[in-house]
GROMACS .gro file of C-alpha atoms in nm:
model
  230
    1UNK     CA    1  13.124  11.743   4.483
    2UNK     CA    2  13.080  12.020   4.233
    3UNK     CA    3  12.758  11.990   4.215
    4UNK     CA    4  12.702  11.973   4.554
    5UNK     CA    5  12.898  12.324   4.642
    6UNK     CA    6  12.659  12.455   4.334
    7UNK     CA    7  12.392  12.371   4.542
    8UNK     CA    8  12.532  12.493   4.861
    9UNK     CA    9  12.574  12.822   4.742
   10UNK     CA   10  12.214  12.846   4.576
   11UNK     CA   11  12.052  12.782   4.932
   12UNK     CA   12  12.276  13.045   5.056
   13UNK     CA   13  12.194  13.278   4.803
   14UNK     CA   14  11.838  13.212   4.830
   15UNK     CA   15  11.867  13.208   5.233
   16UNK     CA   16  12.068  13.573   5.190
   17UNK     CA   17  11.688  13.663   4.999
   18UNK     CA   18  11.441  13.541   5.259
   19UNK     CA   19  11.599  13.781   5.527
   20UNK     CA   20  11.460  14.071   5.316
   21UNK     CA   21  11.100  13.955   5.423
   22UNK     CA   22  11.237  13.991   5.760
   23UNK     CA   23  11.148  14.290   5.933
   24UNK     CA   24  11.301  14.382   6.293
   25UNK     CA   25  11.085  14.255   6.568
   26UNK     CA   26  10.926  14.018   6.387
   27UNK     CA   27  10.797  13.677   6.517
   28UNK     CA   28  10.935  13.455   6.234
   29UNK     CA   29  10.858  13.049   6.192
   30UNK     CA   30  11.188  12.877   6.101
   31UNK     CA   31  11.103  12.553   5.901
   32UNK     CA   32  11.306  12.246   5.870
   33UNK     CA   33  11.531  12.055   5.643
   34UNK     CA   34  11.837  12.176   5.398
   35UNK     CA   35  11.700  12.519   5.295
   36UNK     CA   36  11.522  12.651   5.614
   37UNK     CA   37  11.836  12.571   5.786
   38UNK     CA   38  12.067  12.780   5.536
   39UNK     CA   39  11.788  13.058   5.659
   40UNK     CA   40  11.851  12.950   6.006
   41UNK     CA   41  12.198  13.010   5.947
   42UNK     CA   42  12.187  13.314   5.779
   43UNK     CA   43  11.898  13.446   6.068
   44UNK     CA   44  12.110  13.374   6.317
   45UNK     CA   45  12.434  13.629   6.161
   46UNK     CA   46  12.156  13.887   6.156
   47UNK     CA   47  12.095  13.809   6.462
   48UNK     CA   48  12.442  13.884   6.612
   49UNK     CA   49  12.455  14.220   6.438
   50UNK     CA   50  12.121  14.321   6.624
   51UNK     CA   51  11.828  14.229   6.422
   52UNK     CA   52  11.616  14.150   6.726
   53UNK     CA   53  11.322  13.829   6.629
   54UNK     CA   54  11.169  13.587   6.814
   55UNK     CA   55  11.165  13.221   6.605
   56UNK     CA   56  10.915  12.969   6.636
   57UNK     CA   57  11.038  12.606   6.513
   58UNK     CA   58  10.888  12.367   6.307
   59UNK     CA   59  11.120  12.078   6.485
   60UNK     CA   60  11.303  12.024   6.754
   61UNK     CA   61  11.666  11.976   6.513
   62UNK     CA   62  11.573  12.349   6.357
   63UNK     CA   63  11.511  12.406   6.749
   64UNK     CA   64  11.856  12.328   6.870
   65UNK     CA   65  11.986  12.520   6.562
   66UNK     CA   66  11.848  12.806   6.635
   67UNK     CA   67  11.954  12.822   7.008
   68UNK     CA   68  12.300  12.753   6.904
   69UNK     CA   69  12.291  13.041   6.695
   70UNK     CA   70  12.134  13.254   6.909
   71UNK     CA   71  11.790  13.311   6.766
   72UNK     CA   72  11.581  13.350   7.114
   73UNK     CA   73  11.273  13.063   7.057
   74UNK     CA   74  10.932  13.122   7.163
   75UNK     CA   75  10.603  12.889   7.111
   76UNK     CA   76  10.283  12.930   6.929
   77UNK     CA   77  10.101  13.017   7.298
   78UNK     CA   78  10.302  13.336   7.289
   79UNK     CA   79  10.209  13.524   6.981
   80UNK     CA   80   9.864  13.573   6.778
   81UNK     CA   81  10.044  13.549   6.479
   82UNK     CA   82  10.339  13.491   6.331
   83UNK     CA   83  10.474  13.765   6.061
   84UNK     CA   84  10.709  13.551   5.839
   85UNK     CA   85  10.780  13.150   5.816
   86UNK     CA   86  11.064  13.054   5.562
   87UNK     CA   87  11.099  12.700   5.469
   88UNK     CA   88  11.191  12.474   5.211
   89UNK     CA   89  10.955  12.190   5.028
   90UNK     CA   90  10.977  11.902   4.806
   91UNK     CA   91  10.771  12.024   4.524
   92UNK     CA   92  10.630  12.339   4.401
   93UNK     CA   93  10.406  12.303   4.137
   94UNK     CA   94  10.336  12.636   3.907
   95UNK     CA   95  10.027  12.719   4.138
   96UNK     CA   96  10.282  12.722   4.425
   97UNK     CA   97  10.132  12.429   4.568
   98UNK     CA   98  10.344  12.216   4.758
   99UNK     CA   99  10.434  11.862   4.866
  100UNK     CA  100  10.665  11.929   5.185
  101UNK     CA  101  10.759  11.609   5.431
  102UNK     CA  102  11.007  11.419   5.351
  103UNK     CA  103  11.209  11.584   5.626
  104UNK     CA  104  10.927  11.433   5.857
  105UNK     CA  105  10.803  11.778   6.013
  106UNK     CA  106  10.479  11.849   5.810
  107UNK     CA  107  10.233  11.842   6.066
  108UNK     CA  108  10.448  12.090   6.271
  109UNK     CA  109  10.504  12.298   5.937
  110UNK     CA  110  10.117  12.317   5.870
  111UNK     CA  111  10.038  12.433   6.172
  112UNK     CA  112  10.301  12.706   6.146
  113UNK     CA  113  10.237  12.786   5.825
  114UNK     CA  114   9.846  12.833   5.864
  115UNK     CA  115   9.937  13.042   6.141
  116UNK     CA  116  10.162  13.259   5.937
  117UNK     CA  117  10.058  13.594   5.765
  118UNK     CA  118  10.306  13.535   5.505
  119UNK     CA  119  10.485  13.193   5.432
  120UNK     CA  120  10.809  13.236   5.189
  121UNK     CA  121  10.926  12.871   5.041
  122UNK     CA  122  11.329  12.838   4.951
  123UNK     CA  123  11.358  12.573   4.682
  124UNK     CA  124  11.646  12.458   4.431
  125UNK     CA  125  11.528  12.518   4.052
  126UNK     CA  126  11.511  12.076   4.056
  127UNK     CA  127  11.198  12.087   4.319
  128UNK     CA  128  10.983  12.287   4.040
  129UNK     CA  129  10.762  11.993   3.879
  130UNK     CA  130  10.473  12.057   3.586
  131UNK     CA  131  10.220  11.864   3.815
  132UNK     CA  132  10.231  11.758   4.189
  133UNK     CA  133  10.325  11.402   4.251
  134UNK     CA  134  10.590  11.440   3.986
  135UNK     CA  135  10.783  11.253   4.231
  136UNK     CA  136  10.609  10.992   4.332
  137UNK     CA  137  10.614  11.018   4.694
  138UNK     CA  138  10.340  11.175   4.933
  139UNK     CA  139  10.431  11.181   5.301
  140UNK     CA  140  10.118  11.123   5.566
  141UNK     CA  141  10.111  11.140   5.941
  142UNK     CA  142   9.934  10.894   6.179
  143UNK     CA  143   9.942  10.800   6.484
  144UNK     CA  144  10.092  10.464   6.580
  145UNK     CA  145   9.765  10.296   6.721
  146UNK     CA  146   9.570  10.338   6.356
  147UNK     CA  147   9.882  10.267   6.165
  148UNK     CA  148   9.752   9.906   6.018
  149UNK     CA  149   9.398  10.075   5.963
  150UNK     CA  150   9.566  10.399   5.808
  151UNK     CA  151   9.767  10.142   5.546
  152UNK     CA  152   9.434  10.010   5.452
  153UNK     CA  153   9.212  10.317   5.380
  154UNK     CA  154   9.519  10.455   5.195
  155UNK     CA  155   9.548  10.164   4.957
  156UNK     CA  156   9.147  10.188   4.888
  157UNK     CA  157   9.257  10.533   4.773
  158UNK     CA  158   9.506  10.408   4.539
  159UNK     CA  159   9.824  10.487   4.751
  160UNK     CA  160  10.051  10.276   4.790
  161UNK     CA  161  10.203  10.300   5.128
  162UNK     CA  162  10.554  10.222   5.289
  163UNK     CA  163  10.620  10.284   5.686
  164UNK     CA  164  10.913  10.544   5.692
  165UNK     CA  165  11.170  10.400   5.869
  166UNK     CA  166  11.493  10.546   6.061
  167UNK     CA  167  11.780  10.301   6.128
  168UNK     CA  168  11.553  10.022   6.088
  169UNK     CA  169  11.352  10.139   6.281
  170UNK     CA  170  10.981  10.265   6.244
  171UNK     CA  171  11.022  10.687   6.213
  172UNK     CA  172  10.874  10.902   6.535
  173UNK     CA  173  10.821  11.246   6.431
  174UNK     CA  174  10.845  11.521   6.675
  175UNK     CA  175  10.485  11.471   6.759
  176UNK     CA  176  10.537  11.103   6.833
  177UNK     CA  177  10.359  10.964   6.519
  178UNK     CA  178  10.455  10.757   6.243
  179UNK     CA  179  10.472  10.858   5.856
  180UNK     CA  180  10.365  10.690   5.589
  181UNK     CA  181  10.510  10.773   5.252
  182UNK     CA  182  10.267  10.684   4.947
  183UNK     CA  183  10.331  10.599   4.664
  184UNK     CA  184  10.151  10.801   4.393
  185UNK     CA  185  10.135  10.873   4.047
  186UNK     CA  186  10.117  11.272   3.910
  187UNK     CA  187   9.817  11.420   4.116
  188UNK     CA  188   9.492  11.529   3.843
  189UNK     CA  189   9.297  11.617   4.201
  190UNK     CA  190   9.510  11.725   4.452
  191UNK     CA  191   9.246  11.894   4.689
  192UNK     CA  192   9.032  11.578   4.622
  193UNK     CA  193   9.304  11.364   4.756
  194UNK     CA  194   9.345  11.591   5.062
  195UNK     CA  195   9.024  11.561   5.123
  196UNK     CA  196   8.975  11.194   5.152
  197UNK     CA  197   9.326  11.101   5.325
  198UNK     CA  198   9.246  11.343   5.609
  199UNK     CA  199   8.936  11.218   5.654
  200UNK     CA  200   9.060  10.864   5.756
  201UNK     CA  201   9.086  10.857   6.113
  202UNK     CA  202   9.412  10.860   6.266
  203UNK     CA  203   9.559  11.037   5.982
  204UNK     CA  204   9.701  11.351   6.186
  205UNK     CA  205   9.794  11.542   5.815
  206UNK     CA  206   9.926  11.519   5.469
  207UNK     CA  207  10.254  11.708   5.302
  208UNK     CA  208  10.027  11.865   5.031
  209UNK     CA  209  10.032  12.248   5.135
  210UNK     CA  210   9.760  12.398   4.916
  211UNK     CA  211   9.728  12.735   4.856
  212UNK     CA  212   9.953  12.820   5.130
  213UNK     CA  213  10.281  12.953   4.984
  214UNK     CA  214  10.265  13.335   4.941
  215UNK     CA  215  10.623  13.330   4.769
  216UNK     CA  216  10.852  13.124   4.644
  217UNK     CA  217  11.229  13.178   4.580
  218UNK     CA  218  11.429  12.961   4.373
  219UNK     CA  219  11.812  12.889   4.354
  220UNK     CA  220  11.995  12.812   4.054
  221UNK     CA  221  12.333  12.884   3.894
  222UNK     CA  222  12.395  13.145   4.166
  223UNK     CA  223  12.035  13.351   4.066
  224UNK     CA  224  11.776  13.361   4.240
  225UNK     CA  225  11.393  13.388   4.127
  226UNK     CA  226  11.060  13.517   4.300
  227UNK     CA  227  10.767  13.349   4.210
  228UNK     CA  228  10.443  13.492   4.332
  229UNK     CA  229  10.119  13.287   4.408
  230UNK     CA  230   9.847  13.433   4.193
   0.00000   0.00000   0.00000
């Protein structure tokens, strides 16, 4: 429990950071899981003291969020370009590459993000690993008709693949696909590996984000620290 409320208040303090990046007016991309939705949170207070933004979700749970909190949603068709997205991943290697996913919105955060002029990560000092991979899983979207075909290429690649599943059930993302979480060991070739996974068809994306995070801000003990991407 204590070490839960420790990390509680990191994301908050970290969340508390990210709204520095956030200028009035701005179109901002809200991203989803634990940390993008202590931004949410903390967005939405600015909100209600008249910081005026539009949001553009990366799901449709950081979607319902935000409208409960009062952060007025608009889509992708309504803006050139989004000024700030703030989301959390699952690893942040020293490059500020990133394995994000496991919250099952990464096609939805890639698109976002790559539409982004500046994408800030939130992260707990425990997602920081020495190489990516460090934890062994890699999420990848596909779509349900290629699903047995998808399984195959990815074990000629030397994943080992495992259908994500949701009460026993097979997972839907948003976009109405199923996710595939490899299996890997430490990655020497990250790009490499990109490469060939998205080439398979019916692979709809991967949760590497390479050379995509412009900042990263990391909780711990109550502190928070910038890291910037070279």
């Amino acid at each position: 429990m204590e070490n839960r409320a420790a990390a509680d208040a990191a994301l908050a303090a970290i969340a508390q950071r990210a709204l520095d990046f956030v200028a009035d007016q701005a179109i901002v991309g809200l991203g989803t899981g634990r940390a993008a939705l202590a931004f949410v949170h903390a967005l939405g207070a600015r909100v209600r003291e008249g910081l005026r933004v539009q949001g553009i979700s990366t799901s449709e749970a950081t979607a319902t969020a935000a409208r409960q909190l009062g952060i007025p949603l608009i889509g992708l068709e309504d803006t050139e370009a989004i000024d700030v997205t703030v989301d959390g991943a699952d690893e942040v290697d020293p490059q500020l590459n990133l394995i994000k996913g496991y919250g099952g919105a990464l096609v939805r955060e890639k698109i976002v993000a790559a539409a982004s002029r500046t994408e800030i990560i939130l992260v707990g000092r425990e997602k920081l690993v020495p190489v990516l991979g460090s934890r062994g899983v890699l999420p990848v979207e596909v779509i349900t008709f290629a699903l047995a075909f998808c399984k195959r290429r990815l074990v000629e690649l030397g994943c080992r693949p495992e259908l994500r599943l949701q009460a026993g059930s097979a997972f839907v993302s948003d976009g109405g696909n199923n996710i595939l979480d490899c299996r890997i060991a430490p990655l020497d070739a990250p790009a490499a590996l990109e490469a060939a996974v998205t080439a398979i068809p019916g692979v709809i994306g991967t949760g590497l984000f390479l050379g995509i995070a412009d900042r990263v801000l990391v909780g711990d003990a109550g502190a928070v620290q910038e890291l910037r991407r070279a």
